Short mmCIF file of C-alpha atoms and ligand atoms in Angstrom, two decimals:
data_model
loop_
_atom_site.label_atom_id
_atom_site.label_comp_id
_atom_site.label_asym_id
_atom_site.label_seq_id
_atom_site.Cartn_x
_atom_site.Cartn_y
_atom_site.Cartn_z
CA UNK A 854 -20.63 175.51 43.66
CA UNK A 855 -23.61 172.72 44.04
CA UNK A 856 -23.88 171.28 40.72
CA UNK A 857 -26.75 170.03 38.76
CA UNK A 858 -27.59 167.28 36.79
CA UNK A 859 -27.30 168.56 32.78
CA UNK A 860 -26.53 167.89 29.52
CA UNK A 861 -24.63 170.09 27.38
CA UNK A 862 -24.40 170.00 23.42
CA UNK A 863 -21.00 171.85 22.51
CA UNK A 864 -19.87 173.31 19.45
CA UNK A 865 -15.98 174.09 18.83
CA UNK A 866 -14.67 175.02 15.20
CA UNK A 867 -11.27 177.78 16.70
CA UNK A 868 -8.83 176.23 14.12
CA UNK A 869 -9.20 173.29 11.48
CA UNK A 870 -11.42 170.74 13.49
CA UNK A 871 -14.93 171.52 13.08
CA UNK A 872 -16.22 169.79 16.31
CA UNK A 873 -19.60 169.24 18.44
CA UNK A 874 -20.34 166.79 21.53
CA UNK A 875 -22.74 165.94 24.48
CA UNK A 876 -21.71 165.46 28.00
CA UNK A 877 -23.89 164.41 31.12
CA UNK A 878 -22.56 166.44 33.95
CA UNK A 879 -19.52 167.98 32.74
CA UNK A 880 -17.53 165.01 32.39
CA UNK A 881 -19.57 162.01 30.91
CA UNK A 882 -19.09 161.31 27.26
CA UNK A 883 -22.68 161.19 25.42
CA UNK A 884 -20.87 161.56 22.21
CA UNK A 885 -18.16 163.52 20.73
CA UNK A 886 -18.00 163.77 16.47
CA UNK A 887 -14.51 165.70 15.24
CA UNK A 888 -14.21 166.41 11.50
CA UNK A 889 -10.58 167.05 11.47
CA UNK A 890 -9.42 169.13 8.29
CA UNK A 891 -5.91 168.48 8.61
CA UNK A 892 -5.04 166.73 5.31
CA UNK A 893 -6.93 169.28 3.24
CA UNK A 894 -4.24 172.27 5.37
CA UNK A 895 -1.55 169.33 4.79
CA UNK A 896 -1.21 170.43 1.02
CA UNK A 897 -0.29 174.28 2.82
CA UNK A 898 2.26 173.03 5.35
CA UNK A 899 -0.14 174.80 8.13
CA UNK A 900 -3.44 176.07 8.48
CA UNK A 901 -5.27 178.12 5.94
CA UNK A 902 -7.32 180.44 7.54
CA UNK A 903 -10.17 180.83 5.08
CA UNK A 904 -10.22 177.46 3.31
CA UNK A 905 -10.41 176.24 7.40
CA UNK A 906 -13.56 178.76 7.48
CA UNK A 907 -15.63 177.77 4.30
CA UNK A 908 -14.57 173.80 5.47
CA UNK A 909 -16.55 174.60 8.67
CA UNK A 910 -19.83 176.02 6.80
CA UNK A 911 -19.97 172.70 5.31
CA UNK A 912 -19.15 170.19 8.27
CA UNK A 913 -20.94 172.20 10.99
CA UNK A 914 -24.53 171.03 10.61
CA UNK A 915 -23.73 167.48 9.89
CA UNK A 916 -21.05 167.38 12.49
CA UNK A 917 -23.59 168.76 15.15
CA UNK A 918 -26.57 165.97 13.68
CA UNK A 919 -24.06 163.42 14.66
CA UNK A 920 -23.16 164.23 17.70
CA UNK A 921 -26.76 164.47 19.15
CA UNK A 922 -27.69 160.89 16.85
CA UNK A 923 -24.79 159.50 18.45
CA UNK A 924 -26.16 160.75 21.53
CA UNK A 925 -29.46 159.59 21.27
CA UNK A 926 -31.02 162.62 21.86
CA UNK A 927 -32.74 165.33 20.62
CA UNK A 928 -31.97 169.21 20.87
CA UNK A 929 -34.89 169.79 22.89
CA UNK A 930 -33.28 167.21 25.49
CA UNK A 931 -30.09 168.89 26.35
CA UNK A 932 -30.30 171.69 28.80
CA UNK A 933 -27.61 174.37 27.12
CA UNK A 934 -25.05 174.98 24.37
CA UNK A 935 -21.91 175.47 24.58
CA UNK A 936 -19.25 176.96 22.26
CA UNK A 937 -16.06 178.23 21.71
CA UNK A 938 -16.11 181.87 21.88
CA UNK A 939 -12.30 182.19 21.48
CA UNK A 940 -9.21 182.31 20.81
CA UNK A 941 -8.75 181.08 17.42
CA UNK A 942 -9.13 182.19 13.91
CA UNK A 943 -11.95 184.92 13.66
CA UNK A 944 -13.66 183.60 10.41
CA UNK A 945 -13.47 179.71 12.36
CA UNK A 946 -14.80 180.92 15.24
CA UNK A 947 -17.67 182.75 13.59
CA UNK A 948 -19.20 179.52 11.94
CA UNK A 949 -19.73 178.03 15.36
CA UNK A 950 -20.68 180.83 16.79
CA UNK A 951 -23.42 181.33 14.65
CA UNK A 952 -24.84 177.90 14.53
CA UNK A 953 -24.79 177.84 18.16
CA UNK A 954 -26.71 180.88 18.56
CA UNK A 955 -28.96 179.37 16.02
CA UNK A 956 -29.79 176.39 18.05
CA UNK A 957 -30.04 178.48 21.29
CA UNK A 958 -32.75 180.95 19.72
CA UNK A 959 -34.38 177.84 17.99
CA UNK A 960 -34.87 175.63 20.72
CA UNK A 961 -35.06 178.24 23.52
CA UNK A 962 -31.45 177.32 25.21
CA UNK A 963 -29.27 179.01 27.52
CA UNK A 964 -26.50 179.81 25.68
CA UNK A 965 -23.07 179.97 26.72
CA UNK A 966 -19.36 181.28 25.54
CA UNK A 967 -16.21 178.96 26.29
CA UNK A 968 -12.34 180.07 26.25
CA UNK A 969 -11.45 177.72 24.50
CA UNK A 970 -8.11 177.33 26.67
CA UNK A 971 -10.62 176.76 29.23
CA UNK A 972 -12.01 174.06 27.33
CA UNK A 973 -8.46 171.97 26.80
CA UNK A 974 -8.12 172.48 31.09
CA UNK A 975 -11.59 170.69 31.19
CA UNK A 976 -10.40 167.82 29.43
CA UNK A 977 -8.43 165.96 32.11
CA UNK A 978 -11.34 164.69 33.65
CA UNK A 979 -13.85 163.56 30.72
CA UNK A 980 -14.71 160.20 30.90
CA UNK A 981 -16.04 157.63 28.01
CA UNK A 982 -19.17 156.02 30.33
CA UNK A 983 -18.98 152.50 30.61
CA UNK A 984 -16.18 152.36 28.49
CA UNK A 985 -13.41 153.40 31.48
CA UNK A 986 -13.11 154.32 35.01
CA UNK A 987 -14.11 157.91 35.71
CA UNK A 988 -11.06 159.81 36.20
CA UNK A 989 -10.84 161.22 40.23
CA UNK A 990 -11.64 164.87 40.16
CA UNK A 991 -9.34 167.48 40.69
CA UNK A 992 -8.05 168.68 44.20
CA UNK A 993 -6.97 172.53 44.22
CA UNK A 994 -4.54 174.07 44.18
CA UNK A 995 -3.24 172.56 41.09
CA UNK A 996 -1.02 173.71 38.82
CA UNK A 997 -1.82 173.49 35.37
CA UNK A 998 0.37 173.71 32.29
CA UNK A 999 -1.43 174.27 28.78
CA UNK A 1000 0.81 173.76 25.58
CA UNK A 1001 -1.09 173.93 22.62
CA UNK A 1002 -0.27 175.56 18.79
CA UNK A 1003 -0.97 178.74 20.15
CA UNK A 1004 -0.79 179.08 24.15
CA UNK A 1005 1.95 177.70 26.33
CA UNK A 1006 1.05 178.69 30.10
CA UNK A 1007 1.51 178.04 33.52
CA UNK A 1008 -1.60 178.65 35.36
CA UNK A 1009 -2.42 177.53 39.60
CA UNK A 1010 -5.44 176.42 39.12
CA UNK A 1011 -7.34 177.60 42.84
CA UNK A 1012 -10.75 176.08 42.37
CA UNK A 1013 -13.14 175.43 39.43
CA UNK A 1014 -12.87 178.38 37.04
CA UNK A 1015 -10.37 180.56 39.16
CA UNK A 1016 -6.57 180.71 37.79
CA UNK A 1017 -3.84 182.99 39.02
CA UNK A 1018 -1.39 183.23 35.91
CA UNK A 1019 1.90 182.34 36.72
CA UNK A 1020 3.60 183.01 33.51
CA UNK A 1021 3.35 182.21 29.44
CA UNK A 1022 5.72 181.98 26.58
CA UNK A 1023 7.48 185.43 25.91
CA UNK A 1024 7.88 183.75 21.87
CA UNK A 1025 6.98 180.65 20.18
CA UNK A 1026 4.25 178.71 21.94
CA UNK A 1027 5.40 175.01 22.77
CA UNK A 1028 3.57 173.46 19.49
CA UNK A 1029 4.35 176.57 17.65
CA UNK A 1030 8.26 175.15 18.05
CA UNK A 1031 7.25 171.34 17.17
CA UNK A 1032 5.39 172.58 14.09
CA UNK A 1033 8.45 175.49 13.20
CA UNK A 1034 11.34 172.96 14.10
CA UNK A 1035 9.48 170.28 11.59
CA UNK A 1036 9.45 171.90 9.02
CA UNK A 1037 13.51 173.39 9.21
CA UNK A 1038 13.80 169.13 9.39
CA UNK A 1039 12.23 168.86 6.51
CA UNK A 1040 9.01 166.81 7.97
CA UNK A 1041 5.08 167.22 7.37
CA UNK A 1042 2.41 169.34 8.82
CA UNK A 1043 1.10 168.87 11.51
CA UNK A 1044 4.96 169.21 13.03
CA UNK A 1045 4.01 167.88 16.77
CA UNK A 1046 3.35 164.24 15.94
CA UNK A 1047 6.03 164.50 12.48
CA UNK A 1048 8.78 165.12 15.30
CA UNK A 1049 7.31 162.59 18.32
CA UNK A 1050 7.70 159.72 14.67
CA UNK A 1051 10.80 160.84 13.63
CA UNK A 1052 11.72 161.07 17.30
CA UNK A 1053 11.58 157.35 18.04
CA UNK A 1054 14.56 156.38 15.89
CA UNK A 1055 17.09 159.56 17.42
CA UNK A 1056 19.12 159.72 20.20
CA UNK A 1057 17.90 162.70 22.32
CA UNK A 1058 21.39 163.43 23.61
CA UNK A 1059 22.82 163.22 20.51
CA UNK A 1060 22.86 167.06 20.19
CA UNK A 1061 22.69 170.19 23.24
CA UNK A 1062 20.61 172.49 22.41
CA UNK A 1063 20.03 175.59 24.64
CA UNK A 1064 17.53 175.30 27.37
CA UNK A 1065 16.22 179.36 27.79
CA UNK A 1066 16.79 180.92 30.37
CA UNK A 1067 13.91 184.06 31.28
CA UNK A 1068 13.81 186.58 33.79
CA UNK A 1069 10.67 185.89 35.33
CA UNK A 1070 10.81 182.29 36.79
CA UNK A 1071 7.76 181.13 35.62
CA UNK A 1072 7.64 182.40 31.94
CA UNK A 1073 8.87 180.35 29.26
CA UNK A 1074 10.82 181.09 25.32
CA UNK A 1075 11.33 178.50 22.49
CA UNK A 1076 12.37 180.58 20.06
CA UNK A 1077 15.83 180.02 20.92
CA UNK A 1078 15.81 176.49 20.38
CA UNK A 1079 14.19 176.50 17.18
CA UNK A 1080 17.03 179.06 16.05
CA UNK A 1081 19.42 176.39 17.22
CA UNK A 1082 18.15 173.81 14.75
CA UNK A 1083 17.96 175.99 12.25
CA UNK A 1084 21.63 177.28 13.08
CA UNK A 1085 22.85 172.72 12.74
CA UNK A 1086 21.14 172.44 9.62
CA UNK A 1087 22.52 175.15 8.07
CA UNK A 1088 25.97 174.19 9.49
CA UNK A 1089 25.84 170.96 7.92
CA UNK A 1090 23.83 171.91 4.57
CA UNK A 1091 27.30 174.17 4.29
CA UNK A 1092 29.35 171.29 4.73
CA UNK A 1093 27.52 169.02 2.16
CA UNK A 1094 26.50 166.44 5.10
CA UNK A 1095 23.42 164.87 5.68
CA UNK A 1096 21.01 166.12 8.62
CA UNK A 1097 20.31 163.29 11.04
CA UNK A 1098 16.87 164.42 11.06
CA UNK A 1099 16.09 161.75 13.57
CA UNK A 1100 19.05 162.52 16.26
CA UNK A 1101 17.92 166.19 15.91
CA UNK A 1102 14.14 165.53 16.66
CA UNK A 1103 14.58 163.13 19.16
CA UNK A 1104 16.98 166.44 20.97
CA UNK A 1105 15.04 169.04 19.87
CA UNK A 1106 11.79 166.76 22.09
CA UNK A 1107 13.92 166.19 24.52
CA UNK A 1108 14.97 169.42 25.10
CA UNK A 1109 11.53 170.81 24.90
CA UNK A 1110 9.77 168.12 27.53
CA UNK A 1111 12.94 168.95 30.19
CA UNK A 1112 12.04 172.53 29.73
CA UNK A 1113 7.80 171.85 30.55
CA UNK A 1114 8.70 169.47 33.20
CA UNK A 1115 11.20 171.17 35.18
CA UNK A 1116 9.61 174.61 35.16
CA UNK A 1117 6.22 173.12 35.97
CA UNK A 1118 7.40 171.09 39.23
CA UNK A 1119 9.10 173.86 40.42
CA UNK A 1120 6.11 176.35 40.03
CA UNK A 1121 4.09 173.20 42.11
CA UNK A 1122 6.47 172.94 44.69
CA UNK A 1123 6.61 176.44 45.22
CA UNK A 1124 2.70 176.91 45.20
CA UNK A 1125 2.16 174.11 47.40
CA UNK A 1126 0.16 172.46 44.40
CA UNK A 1127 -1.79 168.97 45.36
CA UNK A 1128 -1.96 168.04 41.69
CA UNK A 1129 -0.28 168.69 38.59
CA UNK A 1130 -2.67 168.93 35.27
CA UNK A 1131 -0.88 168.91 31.53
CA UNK A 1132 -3.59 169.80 28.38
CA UNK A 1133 -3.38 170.88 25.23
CA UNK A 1134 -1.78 169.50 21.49
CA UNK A 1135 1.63 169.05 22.94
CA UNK A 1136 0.13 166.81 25.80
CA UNK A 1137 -0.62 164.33 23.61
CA UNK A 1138 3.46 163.56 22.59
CA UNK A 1139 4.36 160.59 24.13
CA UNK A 1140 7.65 161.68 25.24
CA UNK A 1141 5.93 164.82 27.41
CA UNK A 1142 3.30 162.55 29.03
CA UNK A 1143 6.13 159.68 30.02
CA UNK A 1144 8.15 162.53 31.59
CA UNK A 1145 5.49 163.39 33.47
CA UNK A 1146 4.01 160.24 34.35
CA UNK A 1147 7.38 159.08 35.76
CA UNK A 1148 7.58 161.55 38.74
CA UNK A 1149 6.10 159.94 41.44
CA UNK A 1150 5.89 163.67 43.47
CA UNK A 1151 2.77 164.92 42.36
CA UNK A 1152 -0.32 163.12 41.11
CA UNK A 1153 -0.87 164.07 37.20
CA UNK A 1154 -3.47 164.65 35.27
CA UNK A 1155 -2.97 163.99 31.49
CA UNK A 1156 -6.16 164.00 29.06
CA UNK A 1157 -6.82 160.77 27.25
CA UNK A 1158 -4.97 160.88 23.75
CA UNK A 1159 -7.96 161.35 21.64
CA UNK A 1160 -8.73 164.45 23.97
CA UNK A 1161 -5.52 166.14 24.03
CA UNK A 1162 -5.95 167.66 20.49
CA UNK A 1163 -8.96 169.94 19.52
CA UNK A 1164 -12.37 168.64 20.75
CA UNK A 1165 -15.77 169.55 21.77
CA UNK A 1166 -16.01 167.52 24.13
CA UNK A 1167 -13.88 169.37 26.25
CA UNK A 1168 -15.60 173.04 25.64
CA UNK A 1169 -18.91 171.25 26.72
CA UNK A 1170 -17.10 169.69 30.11
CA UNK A 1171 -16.24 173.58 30.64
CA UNK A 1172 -19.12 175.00 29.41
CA UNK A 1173 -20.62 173.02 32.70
CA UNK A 1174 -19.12 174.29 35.43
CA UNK A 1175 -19.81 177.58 33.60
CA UNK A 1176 -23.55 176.74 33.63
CA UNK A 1177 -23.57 175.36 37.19
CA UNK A 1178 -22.01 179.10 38.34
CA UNK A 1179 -25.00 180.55 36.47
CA UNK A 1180 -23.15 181.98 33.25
CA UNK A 1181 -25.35 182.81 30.42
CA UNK A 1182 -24.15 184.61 27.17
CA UNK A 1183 -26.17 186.99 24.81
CA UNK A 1184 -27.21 186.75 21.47
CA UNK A 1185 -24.75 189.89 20.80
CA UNK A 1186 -21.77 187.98 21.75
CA UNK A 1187 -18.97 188.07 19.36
CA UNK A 1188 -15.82 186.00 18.60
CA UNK A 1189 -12.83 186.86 21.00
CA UNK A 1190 -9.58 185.91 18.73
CA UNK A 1191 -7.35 186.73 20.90
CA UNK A 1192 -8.00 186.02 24.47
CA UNK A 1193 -5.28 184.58 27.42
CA UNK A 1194 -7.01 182.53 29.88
CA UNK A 1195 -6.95 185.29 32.47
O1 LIG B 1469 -4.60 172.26 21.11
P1 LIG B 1469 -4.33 172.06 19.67
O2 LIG B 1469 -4.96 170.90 18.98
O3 LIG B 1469 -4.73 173.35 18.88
C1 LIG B 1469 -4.55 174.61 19.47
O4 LIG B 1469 -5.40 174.99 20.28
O5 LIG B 1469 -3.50 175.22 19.16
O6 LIG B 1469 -2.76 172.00 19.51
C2 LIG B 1469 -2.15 171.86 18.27
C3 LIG B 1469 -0.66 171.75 18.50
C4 LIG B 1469 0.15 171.77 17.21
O7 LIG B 1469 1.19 172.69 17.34
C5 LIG B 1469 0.65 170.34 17.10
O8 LIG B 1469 1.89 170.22 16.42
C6 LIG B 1469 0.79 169.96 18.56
O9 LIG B 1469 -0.35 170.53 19.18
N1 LIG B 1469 0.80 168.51 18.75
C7 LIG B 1469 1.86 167.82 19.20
C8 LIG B 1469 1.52 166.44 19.14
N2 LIG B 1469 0.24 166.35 18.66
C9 LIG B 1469 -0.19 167.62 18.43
N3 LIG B 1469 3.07 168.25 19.62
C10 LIG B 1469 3.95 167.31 20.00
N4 LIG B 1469 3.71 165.99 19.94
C11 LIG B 1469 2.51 165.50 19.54
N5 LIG B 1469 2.29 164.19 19.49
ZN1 LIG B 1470 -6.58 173.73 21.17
#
């Protein structure tokens, strides 16, 4: 694929982050503006799917007015828009959707759809100009493992845009169990970074819980583990003791990043992988991205913190290659809510 010079405005609003950005060339940071509405959900213990809707008809325009400001450009400078097309919430999705299609008709832009799943892949290799070293970009095969709330995957990634699905959770996705297992402990939404806090104090072999076993080598289940907590806490809320919530994080993270990082080397040793490639909200707990780091078998790519969690940034660094292979969306498109990466 010969790719051009462009810049791409992005819009991403799938769960509670109502999000726009500008890359140069599918990996240079112009800007990126993220209006996260996490303590308004906070007050829910989890997201709230139409409070996270009506949050994003109010943050959309001014989010997407900062991002090209912060830019220094105008609309008529960038060359297409990105946006997330799916999966996510349906009445999320919609709001960027819409204003994205807005801008498109307005300013007579290509338009184009992202998987958002897609987007978090992307994300690896964005780079804040002038700020840091560009990141080296990706050899193929890699194999790439995306754990986020919704997804957790295992994907060998053959060239830009072309995955052969290796396997997926069969229950809870990897964040899914963070955010479940946080609140059986007792600790606040989000659960992910509640657990990686309460974590640091614990002793991750203080307690065994069960790492799952599935019949398809690749696929993955935390169900099982989250059922384990629960099954310790009730044990000792029977026997009047206190849970050593930190002990029980610290093994319940423990558990969980042995599970990703085992699974995933194996699946890149047996695919003859050059590169390894983590993304998503779980890739930005500290304990996942040590384990990972410290192999010194395969060369890792690990998004920068701030990118790990939902951006635009990312769905415009897609939206790219997307535009270099010639992809162009309608004005008909619609929201996908549910869509796997392949
Ligand atoms: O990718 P993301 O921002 O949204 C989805 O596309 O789902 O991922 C959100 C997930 C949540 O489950 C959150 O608990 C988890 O990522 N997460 C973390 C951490 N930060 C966010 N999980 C573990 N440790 C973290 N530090
Ligand atoms: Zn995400």
């Amino acid at each position: 694929m010969s790719l051009p010079s462009a810049k791409i405005l992005a819009i991403e609003s799938s769960c509670d982050e109502t999000a726009a950005a500008v890359i140069q060339d599918g990996r240079f940071l112009l800007s990126s503006v993220v209006a996260s509405q996490m303590e308004i959900h906070a007050r829910f213990g989890g997201v709230f799917p139409e409070v996270a809707s009506r949050q994003h008809v109010l943050s959309i325009a001014p989010v997407i007015n900062q991002a090209l400001g912060d830019a220094g450009i105008q609309l008529a400078d960038v060359d297409a828009i990105a946006v997330t097309q799916g999966p996510g919430l349906a009445g999320s999705l919609v709001v960027g959707l819409n204003a994205a299609k807005g801008l498109a008709l307005g300013a007579n832009k290509p338009l184009i759809g992202v998987n958002h799943l897609e987007g978090h892949i992307y994300s690896s290799w964005l780079s804040e100009s002038g700020k840091d070293q560009a990141p080296e970009p990706p050899q193929f095969p890699l194999m790439a493992l995306l754990v986020s709330g919704g997804h957790t995957e295992l994907n060998l990634m053959t060239d830009h845009l072309t995955y052969q699905r290796l396997g997926a959770t069969l229950d809870d996705a990897a964040g899914e169990a963070f955010d479940k297992t946080a609140r059986l402990l007792g600790l606040p939404y989000p659960g992910g970074p509640s657990i990686q806090l309460a974590a640091e104090g614990g002793d991750p072999t203080a307690f065994q819980f069960p790492i799952a076993r599935t019949e398809h080598p690749w696929d993955f289940s935390f169900s099982g583990i989250k059922t384990a907590v629960l099954r310790e806490v009730r044990r000792m809320e029977a026997e009047n003791r206190a849970v050593p919530v930190a002990d029980m994080a610290a093994s319940f993270q423990f558990t969980v990043v042995q599970t990703l990082l085992v699974k995933t080397l194996q699946a890149a040793r047996e695919f003859n992988a050059k590169e390894i490639l983590i993304a998503g909200g779980v890739s930005a707990n500290k304990a996942l991205r040590n384990a990972f780091l410290s192999q010194s078998e395969f060369k890792v790519n690990i998004p920068k913190f701030v990118y790990c969690t939902d951006n635009a940034a990312m769905i415009a660094a897609a939206g790219f290659f997307k535009f270099a292979r010639g992809d162009r969306s309608g004005m008909d498109m619609d929201v996908i809510p549910t869509w796997p990466l392949l």
